[in-house]
Each structure stands twice: as structure tokens, then as C-alpha cells.
Amino acid sequence: MMLIATTIAIALFASTAFAAAPAASTTAVPPMIVYISAGAEVSVALVSRICAEAEAIWRPAGITFLWRRTPRVTAASTVATDDGPFVPDTLRLTIGAERGSGRDGRLPLGWIVFDAATAPQQDIYLSHRNAREMLENAAGVVGISAQMPPAQRDILLARAMGRALAHELGHYLLASKVHSERGLMKAILTAVELFGPDASAFQIDAAQRRTVAARLRGEPLVASR
Ligand SMILES: [Zn+2]
């Protein structure tokens, strides 16, 4: 009993100390909340790796995420409704087997639909099926995926899908469909950039960082070009 009481006392003290911190720092950027719905063929471990990869790309820009799993049984009804928890600092991520429609015959790894030029829907899709096919097509760079241990294949798939997720989050958070020559918003990536251990090509510049931080703080959003 004493042990429990002591634990509560410590917890209260800790939360009081924590609550005092934001008042001193009004510039803190709140996290982006992402509700995840993944098909049964996508393992929990793979989903975690995908999120970690995307988060590692955004972290140097001061942007953080809260990843929430949507139970698979309720995923369908979540899709159908526009109300509920999906306010602008939240979006829904679906990881499934859809093919999407790429440009110039290229397979898209992920996509986000815009209602207007600066109005992205709160919905990102990642295609694990396309990622697997791209991995097979990248045998010259990564080796033959069918001969890899499953864990190694997952690491490679998570890099590509996590980087694609970071890019689509960029479209959402910048409220822009525009691509750039280099950095996170580059449209077309090589197999090395997608599957290699180095994610430094996915940089977020200072202007992008300011725009995203303003959006997450709820300040008026100026669409980036
Ligand atoms: Zn794009």
C-alpha cells in the first residue's frame, strides 16, 4: 500500500513539474497525430519500422508524431466518416495492397489526394504491394529479395515505405502538391535513395520547417510553393 501511495505521489509531482514547462516555452510544436490502419498482411513490426523511418526524417525539423493504431475490425467504419477525431493536426494512414496510379508507368509507393491545390485530404495511402515489387526490381542494388531473411526484407521495405510516408506527410503539412529538385519533396527516387541505409537525401529545409511548425501550432497557413 505504501508503495502504491509513494508511486502516486511521485507521479503527481512529475506531472506538475511537466505542466509548468510549456508556459516557459510557447514555441513548442504540438505533435501530428496519425491514425494507422494496416491490412492483415502487414506485420505490426513492419508498421513500427515504417513509422520510425518517417519520424527520423522529420525529427531534425522539430516535428514529432503520435502514431495510433486503429483496430482492424473498426477500420472500415473509420474510413466512412468525416467526423470524429480527424481535425487538421490529425490524419489517417492506410497501408494496403492498392496499386494507385503512378505517372509515366512508375509505381507509386504512397499518395495523398488534394481537394484543391492547397487542400490535402487527411488521408495518406501506402502501397506495400508496390513496395515489394520495387524491392524485387531493385535486385541489382539490394540483392534478391526472395532469398533474404524476412527481417532483412522488412528493414528494406520499411525504409522505402517510411521515406514515402515522410514525403506524403510533407505534401500534407506543407499543403502543397509541389515537388522540388532535391530533399524530401523530390518526386522520383533511385533504388539507392529508397532502400539504402542513408536517408540524408530526404532533407527538410528551413522554409519548409517554418511552414509546417506554423500549421501545427494552429497559426494561419501559407501554402508553400
Ligand atoms: Zn509527391
Coordinates of N, CA, C and O in Angstrom, one line a residue, residues 104-206:
D104 N 3.9 8.1 -65.8 CA 4.9 7.5 -66.7 C 5.1 6.1 -66.4 O 6.2 5.6 -66.5
G105 N 4.1 5.4 -66.0 CA 4.2 3.9 -65.7 C 5.0 3.6 -64.5 O 5.3 2.4 -64.2
R106 N 5.3 4.6 -63.7 CA 6.0 4.3 -62.4 C 5.0 3.9 -61.3 O 3.9 4.4 -61.2
L107 N 5.5 3.0 -60.5 CA 4.7 2.5 -59.4 C 4.7 3.6 -58.2 O 5.8 3.9 -57.8
P108 N 3.6 4.1 -57.8 CA 3.7 5.0 -56.6 C 3.8 4.2 -55.3 O 3.1 3.2 -55.1
L109 N 4.6 4.6 -54.4 CA 4.7 4.0 -53.1 C 3.7 4.5 -52.2 O 3.2 3.8 -51.3
G110 N 3.3 5.7 -52.3 CA 2.3 6.3 -51.5 C 1.6 7.5 -52.2 O 2.1 8.0 -53.2
W111 N 0.5 7.9 -51.7 CA -0.2 9.1 -52.3 C -1.1 9.7 -51.3 O -1.5 9.1 -50.3
I112 N -1.5 11.0 -51.6 CA -2.4 11.8 -50.8 C -3.2 12.5 -51.8 O -2.7 13.0 -52.8
V113 N -4.6 12.6 -51.6 CA -5.4 13.3 -52.6 C -5.7 14.7 -52.1 O -5.9 15.0 -50.9
F114 N -5.7 15.6 -53.1 CA -6.0 17.0 -52.8 C -7.3 17.4 -53.3 O -7.7 17.0 -54.4
D115 N -8.1 18.1 -52.5 CA -9.4 18.6 -52.9 C -9.3 19.8 -53.8 O -10.0 20.1 -54.7
A116 N -8.2 20.6 -53.5 CA -7.9 21.8 -54.2 C -6.4 21.9 -54.1 O -5.7 21.1 -53.4
A117 N -5.8 22.9 -54.9 CA -4.4 23.0 -54.9 C -3.7 23.0 -53.6 O -2.6 22.5 -53.4
T118 N -4.3 23.6 -52.6 CA -3.7 23.8 -51.3 C -4.6 23.1 -50.2 O -4.5 23.4 -49.0
A119 N -5.4 22.1 -50.6 CA -6.3 21.5 -49.6 C -6.1 20.0 -49.7 O -6.9 19.3 -50.3
P120 N -5.1 19.4 -49.0 CA -5.0 18.0 -49.0 C -6.0 17.3 -48.1 O -6.5 17.9 -47.1
Q121 N -6.5 16.1 -48.5 CA -7.3 15.3 -47.6 C -6.5 14.8 -46.5 O -5.3 14.6 -46.7
Q122 N -7.1 14.4 -45.4 CA -6.4 13.9 -44.2 C -6.2 12.4 -44.3 O -6.6 11.7 -43.4
D123 N -5.6 12.0 -45.4 CA -5.6 10.6 -45.7 C -4.4 10.3 -46.6 O -4.2 10.8 -47.7
I124 N -3.5 9.5 -46.0 CA -2.3 9.0 -46.8 C -2.4 7.5 -47.0 O -2.8 6.8 -46.1
Y125 N -2.1 7.1 -48.2 CA -2.1 5.7 -48.5 C -0.7 5.2 -48.9 O 0.0 5.9 -49.6
L126 N -0.3 4.1 -48.3 CA 1.0 3.5 -48.6 C 0.7 2.1 -49.2 O -0.1 1.3 -48.6
S127 N 1.3 1.8 -50.4 CA 1.1 0.5 -51.0 C 2.3 -0.4 -50.7 O 3.4 -0.3 -51.3
H128 N 2.0 -1.4 -49.8 CA 3.1 -2.4 -49.5 C 3.3 -3.3 -50.7 O 4.4 -3.8 -50.9
R129 N 2.3 -3.5 -51.5 CA 2.4 -4.3 -52.7 C 3.4 -3.7 -53.7 O 4.2 -4.4 -54.3
N130 N 3.2 -2.4 -53.9 CA 4.1 -1.7 -54.8 C 5.5 -1.7 -54.3 O 6.5 -1.8 -55.0
A131 N 5.6 -1.5 -53.0 CA 7.0 -1.5 -52.3 C 7.7 -2.8 -52.5 O 8.9 -2.9 -52.9
R132 N 6.9 -3.9 -52.4 CA 7.5 -5.3 -52.6 C 8.0 -5.4 -54.0 O 9.0 -6.0 -54.3
E133 N 7.2 -4.9 -55.0 CA 7.5 -5.1 -56.4 C 8.8 -4.2 -56.7 O 9.6 -4.7 -57.4
M134 N 8.8 -3.0 -56.1 CA 10.0 -2.2 -56.3 C 11.3 -2.9 -55.7 O 12.3 -2.8 -56.3
L135 N 11.1 -3.5 -54.6 CA 12.2 -4.2 -54.0 C 12.7 -5.4 -54.9 O 13.9 -5.5 -55.1
E136 N 11.7 -6.1 -55.5 CA 12.1 -7.2 -56.4 C 12.9 -6.6 -57.6 O 13.8 -7.1 -58.1
N137 N 12.4 -5.4 -58.1 CA 13.0 -4.8 -59.3 C 14.4 -4.2 -59.0 O 15.1 -3.8 -59.9
A138 N 14.7 -4.0 -57.7 CA 15.9 -3.4 -57.3 C 17.0 -4.4 -56.9 O 18.0 -4.1 -56.2
A139 N 16.9 -5.6 -57.4 CA 17.8 -6.7 -57.1 C 19.2 -6.3 -57.3 O 20.1 -6.7 -56.6
G140 N 19.5 -5.5 -58.4 CA 20.8 -5.1 -58.7 C 21.4 -4.2 -57.6 O 22.7 -4.1 -57.5
V141 N 20.6 -3.6 -56.8 CA 21.1 -2.7 -55.8 C 21.1 -3.4 -54.4 O 22.0 -3.3 -53.6
V142 N 20.0 -4.1 -54.1 CA 19.8 -4.7 -52.8 C 20.0 -6.2 -52.7 O 20.1 -6.7 -51.6
G143 N 20.1 -6.8 -53.8 CA 20.1 -8.3 -53.8 C 18.7 -8.9 -54.1 O 17.8 -8.1 -54.2
I144 N 18.7 -10.2 -54.2 CA 17.4 -10.8 -54.5 C 16.5 -11.0 -53.3 O 16.9 -11.7 -52.3
S145 N 15.4 -10.3 -53.3 CA 14.6 -10.2 -52.0 C 14.0 -11.5 -51.6 O 13.9 -11.8 -50.4
A146 N 13.7 -12.4 -52.6 CA 13.2 -13.7 -52.3 C 14.2 -14.6 -51.5 O 13.8 -15.5 -50.8
Q147 N 15.5 -14.2 -51.5 CA 16.5 -15.0 -50.8 C 16.8 -14.4 -49.5 O 17.7 -14.9 -48.7
M148 N 16.2 -13.3 -49.2 CA 16.6 -12.6 -47.9 C 15.8 -13.2 -46.7 O 14.7 -13.6 -46.9
P149 N 16.4 -13.1 -45.5 CA 15.6 -13.4 -44.3 C 14.4 -12.4 -44.2 O 14.7 -11.3 -44.6
P150 N 13.3 -12.8 -43.7 CA 12.1 -11.9 -43.7 C 12.5 -10.6 -43.0 O 12.0 -9.5 -43.4
A151 N 13.3 -10.7 -41.9 CA 13.6 -9.4 -41.1 C 14.4 -8.4 -42.0 O 14.2 -7.2 -41.9
Q152 N 15.3 -9.0 -42.8 CA 16.1 -8.1 -43.7 C 15.1 -7.4 -44.8 O 15.3 -6.2 -45.1
R153 N 14.2 -8.2 -45.3 CA 13.3 -7.7 -46.3 C 12.4 -6.6 -45.6 O 12.2 -5.6 -46.2
D154 N 12.0 -6.8 -44.4 CA 11.2 -5.8 -43.7 C 12.0 -4.5 -43.5 O 11.4 -3.4 -43.6
I155 N 13.3 -4.6 -43.2 CA 14.1 -3.4 -43.0 C 14.1 -2.6 -44.3 O 13.9 -1.4 -44.3
L156 N 14.3 -3.3 -45.4 CA 14.3 -2.6 -46.7 C 13.0 -2.0 -47.1 O 12.9 -0.8 -47.5
L157 N 11.9 -2.8 -46.9 CA 10.6 -2.3 -47.2 C 10.2 -1.1 -46.3 O 9.6 -0.1 -46.8
A158 N 10.6 -1.2 -45.1 CA 10.3 -0.1 -44.1 C 11.0 1.2 -44.5 O 10.5 2.3 -44.3
R159 N 12.2 1.1 -45.0 CA 13.0 2.3 -45.4 C 12.2 3.0 -46.5 O 11.9 4.2 -46.5
A160 N 11.8 2.2 -47.6 CA 11.2 2.8 -48.7 C 9.8 3.3 -48.4 O 9.5 4.4 -48.7
M161 N 9.0 2.6 -47.6 CA 7.7 3.0 -47.3 C 7.7 4.1 -46.2 O 6.9 5.1 -46.3
G162 N 8.7 4.1 -45.3 CA 8.8 5.2 -44.3 C 9.2 6.5 -45.0 O 8.8 7.5 -44.6
R163 N 10.1 6.4 -46.0 CA 10.6 7.6 -46.7 C 9.4 8.1 -47.5 O 9.2 9.3 -47.6
A164 N 8.7 7.2 -48.2 CA 7.5 7.6 -48.9 C 6.5 8.3 -48.0 O 5.8 9.3 -48.4
L165 N 6.3 7.7 -46.8 CA 5.4 8.3 -45.8 C 5.8 9.7 -45.5 O 5.0 10.7 -45.4
A166 N 7.1 9.9 -45.2 CA 7.7 11.2 -44.8 C 7.4 12.2 -46.0 O 7.0 13.4 -45.7
H167 N 7.5 11.8 -47.2 CA 7.2 12.6 -48.4 C 5.8 13.0 -48.4 O 5.4 14.2 -48.6
E168 N 4.9 12.0 -48.3 CA 3.4 12.3 -48.3 C 3.0 13.2 -47.1 O 2.2 14.1 -47.3
L169 N 3.6 13.0 -46.0 CA 3.4 13.9 -44.8 C 3.8 15.3 -45.2 O 3.2 16.3 -44.8
G170 N 4.9 15.4 -46.0 CA 5.3 16.7 -46.5 C 4.3 17.4 -47.3 O 4.0 18.6 -47.1
H171 N 3.6 16.7 -48.2 CA 2.5 17.2 -49.0 C 1.4 17.7 -48.1 O 0.9 18.8 -48.3
Y172 N 1.1 16.9 -47.1 CA 0.0 17.3 -46.2 C 0.4 18.5 -45.3 O -0.3 19.5 -45.3
L173 N 1.6 18.5 -44.7 CA 1.9 19.5 -43.8 C 2.3 20.8 -44.5 O 2.2 21.9 -43.9
L174 N 2.7 20.7 -45.7 CA 3.0 21.9 -46.5 C 1.8 22.4 -47.3 O 1.8 23.5 -47.8
A175 N 0.7 21.6 -47.3 CA -0.5 21.9 -48.0 C -0.1 22.2 -49.5 O -0.6 23.2 -50.0
S176 N 0.8 21.4 -50.0 CA 1.3 21.7 -51.4 C 1.5 20.4 -52.1 O 2.0 19.4 -51.6
K177 N 1.2 20.4 -53.4 CA 1.4 19.3 -54.3 C 2.8 19.4 -55.0 O 3.2 18.5 -55.7
V178 N 3.4 20.5 -54.7 CA 4.7 20.8 -55.5 C 5.8 20.0 -55.1 O 6.0 19.6 -53.9
H179 N 6.6 19.6 -56.1 CA 7.8 18.8 -55.9 C 9.1 19.7 -56.0 O 9.0 20.7 -56.7
S180 N 10.2 19.3 -55.5 CA 11.4 20.0 -55.6 C 12.5 19.2 -56.2 O 12.3 18.0 -56.4
E181 N 13.6 19.8 -56.6 CA 14.7 19.1 -57.3 C 15.4 18.2 -56.3 O 15.9 17.2 -56.8
R182 N 15.4 18.6 -55.1 CA 16.1 17.7 -54.1 C 15.4 17.8 -52.8 O 14.5 18.6 -52.6
G183 N 15.9 17.0 -51.8 CA 15.3 17.0 -50.5 C 14.0 16.1 -50.4 O 13.7 15.4 -51.3
L184 N 13.3 16.3 -49.3 CA 12.2 15.5 -49.0 C 11.1 15.5 -50.1 O 10.5 14.5 -50.4
M185 N 10.9 16.6 -50.8 CA 9.8 16.7 -51.7 C 10.2 16.4 -53.2 O 9.5 16.7 -54.1
K186 N 11.4 15.8 -53.3 CA 11.8 15.2 -54.7 C 10.8 14.1 -55.1 O 10.4 13.3 -54.2
A187 N 10.4 14.2 -56.3 CA 9.3 13.2 -56.8 C 9.8 11.8 -57.1 O 9.1 10.9 -56.8
I188 N 10.9 11.8 -57.8 CA 11.3 10.5 -58.3 C 12.7 10.1 -57.6 O 13.6 10.9 -57.6
L189 N 12.7 8.9 -57.0 CA 13.8 8.5 -56.2 C 14.5 7.2 -56.8 O 13.8 6.4 -57.5
T190 N 15.8 7.2 -56.7 CA 16.5 6.0 -57.1 C 16.3 4.8 -56.1 O 15.9 5.1 -55.0
A191 N 16.7 3.6 -56.5 CA 16.6 2.5 -55.6 C 17.5 2.7 -54.4 O 17.2 2.3 -53.3
V192 N 18.7 3.3 -54.7 CA 19.6 3.5 -53.6 C 19.0 4.5 -52.6 O 19.1 4.3 -51.4
E193 N 18.4 5.6 -53.1 CA 17.7 6.6 -52.2 C 16.6 5.9 -51.4 O 16.4 6.3 -50.2
L194 N 15.9 5.0 -52.0 CA 14.7 4.4 -51.3 C 15.2 3.3 -50.3 O 14.6 3.2 -49.3
F195 N 16.1 2.4 -50.8 CA 16.4 1.2 -50.0 C 17.8 1.3 -49.2 O 18.0 0.5 -48.4
G196 N 18.6 2.3 -49.6 CA 19.9 2.4 -48.9 C 19.8 2.8 -47.5 O 18.8 3.3 -47.0
P197 N 20.9 2.6 -46.7 CA 20.9 2.9 -45.3 C 20.9 4.4 -45.0 O 20.5 4.8 -43.9
D198 N 21.3 5.2 -46.0 CA 21.4 6.6 -45.8 C 20.2 7.4 -46.2 O 19.8 7.4 -47.4
A199 N 19.5 8.1 -45.3 CA 18.3 8.8 -45.6 C 18.6 10.3 -45.7 O 17.7 11.1 -45.7
S200 N 19.9 10.7 -45.9 CA 20.2 12.1 -45.9 C 19.7 12.9 -47.1 O 19.6 14.1 -47.1
A201 N 19.2 12.2 -48.1 CA 18.7 12.9 -49.3 C 17.3 13.5 -49.0 O 16.8 14.4 -49.7
F202 N 16.7 13.0 -47.9 CA 15.3 13.5 -47.5 C 15.3 14.6 -46.6 O 14.7 14.6 -45.5
Q203 N 16.1 15.7 -46.9 CA 16.2 16.8 -46.0 C 15.0 17.7 -46.1 O 14.4 17.9 -47.1
I204 N 14.7 18.4 -45.0 CA 13.7 19.4 -44.9 C 14.3 20.7 -44.7 O 15.1 20.9 -43.7
D205 N 14.1 21.7 -45.6 CA 14.8 22.9 -45.5 C 14.1 23.9 -44.5 O 13.0 23.6 -44.0
A206 N 14.8 25.0 -44.2 CA 14.3 25.9 -43.2 C 12.9 26.5 -43.5 O 12.1 26.6 -42.6

